[in-house]
Amino acid sequence: MGKNIEVMVDELKKYSKKPIGIFGARASGKTMFLTVLYGLTGFANENDKLSIICNTAESRNYLKKNYMNLLEGKLPSRTEVNEFTKINMNLFHNGNSYNVKTFDFAGELLKDVDEKEVDPSFLELQNKMYDFFKMCSGLLIFLEPSTDKKVGFERQIEVDKLFSFLKNENIDLNIPMGIAITKWDKISTELEKRNYEEEEEKVKKYISDNKIYHNIYHLISGISDYTKMFPISAFGEARENDLPPEELKPFNVFSPLIWASNKRDQEWVKKIKFILNKNINPKDAKEVVNEFVLNIENKELKVEVEKAYTKYLNKRRNKKIVAGLLIIGTIGGASGYFLKNNYDKQSSYNKIMNETNRKLQKNMINEFITKYGSNNKYSGDLLKLKKDIYIRIIKIESDLNTKLNLINNYIVEYKDDSNIEELKKLKRKTEKDISSEKNYKNLENSLSKEKDNYKKYLLSKDYSEKYPEYKKDVIQNKIKIFLKLADKEKYDEIEKLYENKKFNQLYNEIETYLNTKEYQDYKKEVLELKSSLRDNELFIKLKNSIKAYNSNKNEKNLNGILRNSESYLSNSNLLLHEKEAKNIISQINKIKKGINSEFEIDLTLKKVKHKYIKTYVIINIDGKKYEKSAKLNKKNVYVGSFINKFRIGKKIDIDIYLDDKKGVEIQTKHLKLSFGDINKNILVKTEKGDELILRLQTNQIKYEIGG
């Protein structure tokens, strides 16, 4: 095996790990593209259905943070020079699955710099970036719309430098390469009303008219058999300064990755078929084929690879058998007739072994025996090999019913053969597999009708438990994918309810998620959200109690605030408002100890039949007495003031005495006031039926709770 084939085989054994590279300068839209793609999960219209699952916490947290910024009308933070983020996600589009691996990096690393004038750490990061592109099995070049020739020339230098590096590293450049013109809403407006075919023609013309961008496309067209141009817009229509709009309307963002993934898989198949035609060992061939079959969802491509692999196995088997026959055929002497006859027998035998139709192959063997008899070395060896061939045919037969018929026929034809017991075991297994296959078809039918991914997961899991060995890898893959989709969909539903503030439904969905033991991908986020909701719920309760107290200051309401503050501090896991809650408790303690307040006493003569010349007001608060007097020479009288360290909850005892002109003292009814009566008009009556208005005033703001 040549060195190049060895390298190719090693590469194909881990081909699924090769990412799709996104190459673009700063502000070309790489980060925005990946962020909006993440946010498109659950997208559906009459032509397309899309779901995205991030396979790693690093990818999910990075893209989620960026997407939350977009929802708030802000741009994601710029990607720092030393920031390399691995993106690993599964993209499900119209029933097909694509595993997407890429990197997000700072576009300024693409700059063509003088190595002597830059920091060595910059060159290290730049080399790390180029090493990433060495691994890629597809490339998308992002170009921002620009008429600036200097900017365009910088982009061309960056692309030239990349390809020069890859060429020097002997990297196979015949991979899918696309050019995406980002921010397409700057070129074509009202994209939501446009169709893709029209915009594709526009982007072709745009690139054709832009001399430098046309040069870049011409360059990749000369390198790769798979090239395409894409118009894309992450926003659909941006606000001033490229800020995201209130409603994101992305245009064509998933097409580039789907195209690149499809073409990458087609090129992958080509490479597999190429090396299967070379003299590679069976172990390597099996590893290469398994790497493809276990990582690709496209059924047609899988069938194509499996056919190529079957052809490879048949070819190897035939070579061994033909080599044996050639040895046998050379032993028979030098006679021309015998050699001719021997050649015919050999040729017939080769035809038999190259025949893929099993029934026809068996008939050809019988015809061979009939034509040449059984008393020659070819026929003798063929008869010896016939059972072996039959066994091999049985073992490689993929159609289960055909396999069962072959087994039954073999058992009848060779009832005393030593292979019978082994074949009976195989028969029982095949019968079981036929039953499994029948139920597998039923499963496929049920899955095609079912829309709920969690139910699809349960159906697949139930099948796996009943038929653990049948299509094991395929079923386990289904279980994994459906569960991931269900997990993501439930989490998206929870986030949407949270954004729309539908808290009653939200609590139920959170409990559903947490009670579903299989859901693990977003458990941390859901628990954090639950804690956040609990924190918010407790703090809202506290705020409401403050509002109730400030509108009606009394001891009961004050104690209600204290209880809710302590409840918040005890029961919230996150304590997002811990400082505020502790400050509120501090305010309560201050109020409970008492606040020095000045109280003023006003008296109004409302309905008075008798002539009063003087009043005495005696106030008792928690054992402290204050006596104030004033002449009653007008309707509204200021009696006086006093200072008391007043605590809410204490009662205020007030006695009012009135002296008439004859010196007779008349007492009003005893008053027992609370803090709630302060700053209010209190009606007071004398025994003679006179009515007065008492008003005890102070600055109540001192007693309010802030928060």
CSV table of N, CA, C and O in Angstrom, one decimal, residues 140-195:
chain,number,residue,atom,x,y,z
A,140,LEU,N,-16.5,27.6,4.2
A,140,LEU,CA,-17.5,28.7,3.9
A,140,LEU,C,-16.7,30.0,4.1
A,140,LEU,O,-16.2,30.3,5.2
A,141,ILE,N,-16.6,30.8,3.0
A,141,ILE,CA,-15.8,32.1,3.1
A,141,ILE,C,-16.9,33.2,3.2
A,141,ILE,O,-17.7,33.4,2.4
A,142,PHE,N,-16.9,33.9,4.4
A,142,PHE,CA,-17.8,35.0,4.6
A,142,PHE,C,-17.2,36.3,4.2
A,142,PHE,O,-16.1,36.7,4.6
A,143,LEU,N,-18.0,37.0,3.3
A,143,LEU,CA,-17.5,38.4,2.8
A,143,LEU,C,-18.6,39.4,3.1
A,143,LEU,O,-19.8,39.1,2.8
A,144,GLU,N,-18.3,40.5,3.7
A,144,GLU,CA,-19.2,41.5,4.0
A,144,GLU,C,-19.4,42.4,2.7
A,144,GLU,O,-18.4,42.7,2.0
A,145,PRO,N,-20.6,42.9,2.4
A,145,PRO,CA,-20.8,43.7,1.2
A,145,PRO,C,-19.9,45.0,1.3
A,145,PRO,O,-19.9,45.6,2.4
A,146,SER,N,-19.2,45.2,0.3
A,146,SER,CA,-18.3,46.4,0.3
A,146,SER,C,-17.9,46.8,-1.1
A,146,SER,O,-17.7,46.0,-2.0
A,147,THR,N,-17.8,48.1,-1.3
A,147,THR,CA,-17.4,48.7,-2.6
A,147,THR,C,-16.0,49.3,-2.4
A,147,THR,O,-15.4,49.8,-3.4
A,148,ASP,N,-15.4,49.2,-1.2
A,148,ASP,CA,-14.1,49.7,-0.9
A,148,ASP,C,-13.1,48.7,-1.5
A,148,ASP,O,-12.9,47.6,-1.0
A,149,LYS,N,-12.3,49.1,-2.5
A,149,LYS,CA,-11.4,48.3,-3.2
A,149,LYS,C,-10.2,47.8,-2.2
A,149,LYS,O,-9.7,46.7,-2.3
A,150,LYS,N,-9.9,48.7,-1.3
A,150,LYS,CA,-8.8,48.4,-0.4
A,150,LYS,C,-9.3,47.2,0.6
A,150,LYS,O,-8.5,46.3,0.8
A,151,VAL,N,-10.5,47.4,1.0
A,151,VAL,CA,-11.1,46.3,1.9
A,151,VAL,C,-11.2,45.0,1.1
A,151,VAL,O,-10.8,43.9,1.6
A,152,GLY,N,-11.6,45.1,-0.1
A,152,GLY,CA,-11.8,43.9,-0.9
A,152,GLY,C,-10.4,43.2,-1.2
A,152,GLY,O,-10.3,42.0,-1.1
A,153,PHE,N,-9.4,44.0,-1.4
A,153,PHE,CA,-8.1,43.5,-1.7
A,153,PHE,C,-7.5,42.8,-0.4
A,153,PHE,O,-6.8,41.8,-0.5
A,154,GLU,N,-7.8,43.4,0.8
A,154,GLU,CA,-7.4,42.7,2.0
A,154,GLU,C,-8.0,41.3,2.1
A,154,GLU,O,-7.4,40.4,2.6
A,155,ARG,N,-9.3,41.2,1.7
A,155,ARG,CA,-10.0,39.9,1.8
A,155,ARG,C,-9.3,38.9,0.9
A,155,ARG,O,-9.1,37.8,1.2
A,156,GLN,N,-8.9,39.4,-0.3
A,156,GLN,CA,-8.3,38.5,-1.3
A,156,GLN,C,-6.9,38.0,-0.8
A,156,GLN,O,-6.6,36.8,-0.9
A,157,ILE,N,-6.2,38.9,-0.2
A,157,ILE,CA,-4.9,38.5,0.4
A,157,ILE,C,-5.1,37.5,1.5
A,157,ILE,O,-4.3,36.5,1.6
A,158,GLU,N,-6.1,37.6,2.3
A,158,GLU,CA,-6.4,36.7,3.4
A,158,GLU,C,-6.7,35.3,2.8
A,158,GLU,O,-6.2,34.3,3.3
A,159,VAL,N,-7.5,35.3,1.8
A,159,VAL,CA,-7.9,34.0,1.2
A,159,VAL,C,-6.6,33.3,0.5
A,159,VAL,O,-6.4,32.1,0.6
A,160,ASP,N,-5.9,34.2,-0.2
A,160,ASP,CA,-4.6,33.7,-0.9
A,160,ASP,C,-3.7,33.1,0.1
A,160,ASP,O,-3.1,32.0,-0.1
A,161,LYS,N,-3.5,33.7,1.3
A,161,LYS,CA,-2.6,33.3,2.3
A,161,LYS,C,-3.1,31.9,2.9
A,161,LYS,O,-2.3,31.0,3.1
A,162,LEU,N,-4.4,31.8,3.1
A,162,LEU,CA,-4.9,30.5,3.6
A,162,LEU,C,-4.6,29.4,2.6
A,162,LEU,O,-4.1,28.3,3.0
A,163,PHE,N,-4.9,29.6,1.3
A,163,PHE,CA,-4.7,28.5,0.4
A,163,PHE,C,-3.3,28.2,0.2
A,163,PHE,O,-2.9,27.0,-0.1
A,164,SER,N,-2.4,29.2,0.3
A,164,SER,CA,-1.0,29.0,0.1
A,164,SER,C,-0.5,28.1,1.3
A,164,SER,O,0.3,27.2,1.1
A,165,PHE,N,-1.0,28.4,2.5
A,165,PHE,CA,-0.6,27.6,3.7
A,165,PHE,C,-1.1,26.1,3.5
A,165,PHE,O,-0.3,25.2,3.7
A,166,LEU,N,-2.4,26.0,3.1
A,166,LEU,CA,-2.9,24.6,2.9
A,166,LEU,C,-2.2,23.8,1.9
A,166,LEU,O,-1.9,22.6,2.0
A,167,LYS,N,-1.8,24.5,0.8
A,167,LYS,CA,-1.1,23.8,-0.3
A,167,LYS,C,0.3,23.4,0.2
A,167,LYS,O,0.7,22.3,-0.1
A,168,ASN,N,1.0,24.2,0.9
A,168,ASN,CA,2.3,23.9,1.5
A,168,ASN,C,2.2,22.7,2.4
A,168,ASN,O,3.2,22.0,2.6
A,169,GLU,N,1.1,22.5,3.1
A,169,GLU,CA,0.9,21.4,4.0
A,169,GLU,C,0.4,20.1,3.3
A,169,GLU,O,0.0,19.2,4.0
A,170,ASN,N,0.3,20.2,2.0
A,170,ASN,CA,-0.2,19.0,1.1
A,170,ASN,C,-1.6,18.6,1.5
A,170,ASN,O,-2.0,17.4,1.6
A,171,ILE,N,-2.5,19.6,1.8
A,171,ILE,CA,-3.9,19.3,2.2
A,171,ILE,C,-4.7,19.2,0.9
A,171,ILE,O,-4.6,20.0,0.0
A,172,ASP,N,-5.6,18.2,0.9
A,172,ASP,CA,-6.5,18.0,-0.2
A,172,ASP,C,-7.5,19.1,-0.2
A,172,ASP,O,-8.3,19.3,0.7
A,173,LEU,N,-7.5,20.0,-1.3
A,173,LEU,CA,-8.4,21.1,-1.3
A,173,LEU,C,-9.6,20.9,-2.1
A,173,LEU,O,-10.4,21.8,-2.3
A,174,ASN,N,-9.8,19.7,-2.6
A,174,ASN,CA,-11.0,19.4,-3.3
A,174,ASN,C,-12.2,19.1,-2.3
A,174,ASN,O,-12.7,18.0,-2.2
A,175,ILE,N,-12.5,20.1,-1.6
A,175,ILE,CA,-13.6,20.0,-0.6
A,175,ILE,C,-14.7,21.1,-1.0
A,175,ILE,O,-14.4,22.0,-1.7
A,176,PRO,N,-15.9,20.9,-0.5
A,176,PRO,CA,-16.9,22.0,-0.7
A,176,PRO,C,-16.4,23.3,-0.3
A,176,PRO,O,-16.0,23.5,0.9
A,177,MET,N,-16.5,24.3,-1.2
A,177,MET,CA,-16.2,25.7,-0.8
A,177,MET,C,-17.3,26.6,-1.3
A,177,MET,O,-17.6,26.7,-2.5
A,178,GLY,N,-17.8,27.4,-0.3
A,178,GLY,CA,-18.9,28.3,-0.7
A,178,GLY,C,-18.5,29.7,-0.3
A,178,GLY,O,-17.7,29.9,0.7
A,179,ILE,N,-19.0,30.7,-1.0
A,179,ILE,CA,-18.8,32.1,-0.6
A,179,ILE,C,-20.2,32.6,-0.2
A,179,ILE,O,-21.2,32.5,-0.9
A,180,ALA,N,-20.2,33.2,1.0
A,180,ALA,CA,-21.5,33.7,1.5
A,180,ALA,C,-21.3,35.2,1.7
A,180,ALA,O,-20.4,35.7,2.3
A,181,ILE,N,-22.2,36.0,0.9
A,181,ILE,CA,-22.2,37.4,1.1
A,181,ILE,C,-23.1,37.7,2.3
A,181,ILE,O,-24.3,37.5,2.2
A,182,THR,N,-22.6,38.1,3.4
A,182,THR,CA,-23.4,38.4,4.6
A,182,THR,C,-24.0,39.7,4.5
A,182,THR,O,-23.8,40.5,3.6
A,183,LYS,N,-24.9,40.0,5.5
A,183,LYS,CA,-25.6,41.3,5.6
A,183,LYS,C,-26.3,41.6,4.3
A,183,LYS,O,-26.3,42.8,3.8
A,184,TRP,N,-26.9,40.6,3.7
A,184,TRP,CA,-27.5,40.7,2.4
A,184,TRP,C,-28.6,41.7,2.4
A,184,TRP,O,-29.0,42.3,1.3
A,185,ASP,N,-29.2,42.0,3.5
A,185,ASP,CA,-30.3,43.0,3.6
A,185,ASP,C,-29.8,44.4,3.2
A,185,ASP,O,-30.6,45.3,2.9
A,186,LYS,N,-28.5,44.6,3.2
A,186,LYS,CA,-27.9,45.9,2.7
A,186,LYS,C,-27.9,46.0,1.2
A,186,LYS,O,-27.9,47.1,0.6
A,187,ILE,N,-28.0,44.8,0.5
A,187,ILE,CA,-28.1,44.8,-0.9
A,187,ILE,C,-29.5,44.7,-1.4
A,187,ILE,O,-29.9,45.3,-2.4
A,188,SER,N,-30.3,43.8,-0.8
A,188,SER,CA,-31.6,43.5,-1.2
A,188,SER,C,-32.6,43.7,0.0
A,188,SER,O,-32.4,43.1,1.0
A,189,THR,N,-33.5,44.6,-0.1
A,189,THR,CA,-34.4,45.0,1.0
A,189,THR,C,-35.7,44.0,1.0
A,189,THR,O,-35.9,43.3,0.1
A,190,GLU,N,-36.4,44.1,2.1
A,190,GLU,CA,-37.6,43.3,2.3
A,190,GLU,C,-37.4,41.8,2.0
A,190,GLU,O,-38.2,41.3,1.2
A,191,LEU,N,-36.4,41.3,2.6
A,191,LEU,CA,-36.0,39.9,2.2
A,191,LEU,C,-37.1,38.9,2.5
A,191,LEU,O,-37.2,37.8,1.9
A,192,GLU,N,-38.0,39.2,3.5
A,192,GLU,CA,-39.0,38.2,3.9
A,192,GLU,C,-40.0,38.0,2.7
A,192,GLU,O,-40.7,37.0,2.7
A,193,LYS,N,-40.0,39.0,1.8
A,193,LYS,CA,-40.9,38.9,0.6
A,193,LYS,C,-40.2,38.3,-0.6
A,193,LYS,O,-40.9,38.0,-1.6
A,194,ARG,N,-38.9,38.0,-0.5
A,194,ARG,CA,-38.2,37.5,-1.6
A,194,ARG,C,-38.1,36.0,-1.6
A,194,ARG,O,-38.2,35.4,-0.6
A,195,ASN,N,-37.9,35.4,-2.8
A,195,ASN,CA,-37.6,34.0,-2.8
A,195,ASN,C,-36.1,33.7,-3.1
A,195,ASN,O,-35.4,34.6,-3.7
